[in-house]
Short mmCIF file of C-alpha atoms in Angstrom, two decimals:
data_model
loop_
_atom_site.label_atom_id
_atom_site.label_comp_id
_atom_site.label_asym_id
_atom_site.label_seq_id
_atom_site.Cartn_x
_atom_site.Cartn_y
_atom_site.Cartn_z
CA MET E 1 -32.63 6.59 30.20
CA ARG E 2 -31.73 3.24 28.80
CA THR E 3 -28.27 2.51 27.55
CA ALA E 4 -27.73 0.51 24.36
CA ALA E 5 -26.59 -3.12 24.74
CA PRO E 6 -22.97 -3.70 23.70
CA VAL E 7 -22.52 -4.60 20.12
CA ALA E 8 -20.07 -7.46 19.41
CA PRO E 9 -18.39 -8.25 17.11
CA VAL E 10 -18.37 -5.46 14.49
CA VAL E 11 -17.17 -6.30 10.95
CA ILE E 12 -15.46 -3.58 8.95
CA VAL E 13 -15.25 -4.07 5.22
CA THR E 14 -13.07 -1.67 3.31
CA GLN E 15 -10.14 -1.39 1.03
CA ARG E 16 -6.89 -3.03 2.18
CA PHE E 17 -5.02 0.19 2.67
CA HIS E 18 -7.71 1.63 4.91
CA LEU E 19 -8.26 -1.51 7.01
CA ALA E 20 -5.43 -1.11 9.52
CA ARG E 21 -6.60 2.44 10.40
CA ALA E 22 -10.31 1.45 10.59
CA LEU E 23 -9.44 -1.41 12.91
CA TYR E 24 -7.25 0.84 15.12
CA LEU E 25 -9.97 3.48 15.41
CA ALA E 26 -12.70 0.89 16.18
CA ARG E 27 -10.67 -0.84 18.85
CA GLY E 28 -9.72 2.59 20.32
CA LEU E 29 -13.45 3.14 20.78
CA GLY E 30 -13.71 -0.14 22.62
CA LEU E 31 -15.41 -2.15 19.94
CA GLU E 32 -14.74 -5.88 19.40
CA VAL E 33 -13.99 -5.73 15.72
CA ARG E 34 -13.01 -7.93 12.80
CA GLY E 35 -11.80 -6.64 9.41
CA LEU E 36 -12.11 -7.81 5.81
CA ALA E 37 -10.35 -6.31 2.82
CA ALA E 38 -12.66 -5.92 -0.17
CA ASP E 39 -10.17 -4.99 -2.84
CA ARG E 40 -11.10 -6.58 -6.20
CA HIS E 41 -8.46 -4.91 -8.42
CA PHE E 42 -5.28 -2.83 -8.51
CA TYR E 43 -5.71 0.88 -7.95
CA PRO E 44 -3.60 2.87 -10.39
CA GLY E 45 -2.57 5.64 -7.83
CA LEU E 46 -1.77 3.13 -5.07
CA PRO E 47 1.62 4.65 -4.05
CA TYR E 48 -0.04 7.99 -3.54
CA TYR E 49 -2.82 6.37 -1.49
CA HIS E 50 -0.28 4.66 0.76
CA LEU E 51 1.46 7.98 1.36
CA ARG E 52 -1.91 9.66 2.11
CA GLU E 53 -2.87 6.83 4.41
CA PHE E 54 0.35 7.31 6.46
CA GLY E 55 -0.82 10.85 7.24
CA ALA E 56 -4.36 9.61 8.09
CA ARG E 57 -2.90 7.09 10.49
CA LEU E 58 -0.91 9.73 12.26
CA LYS E 59 -4.06 11.83 12.58
CA ALA E 60 -6.00 8.86 13.90
CA TRP E 61 -3.28 8.17 16.47
CA ALA E 62 -3.45 11.78 17.67
CA GLN E 63 -7.25 11.77 17.83
CA LEU E 64 -7.37 8.63 20.04
#
């Protein structure tokens, strides 16, 4: 069975409040990764999203 050649670098494009977690998870999987925030406007529920993201980051930490 052949193994896949390593992929490098990977670019993750997502909203700014997801970017830190996405980069953390990708690096935890051993990927060489770069990130780009793709926010184009203000999100009305942003304080709630930041609170929710805090919980998601804890979960990502526990999973890795």
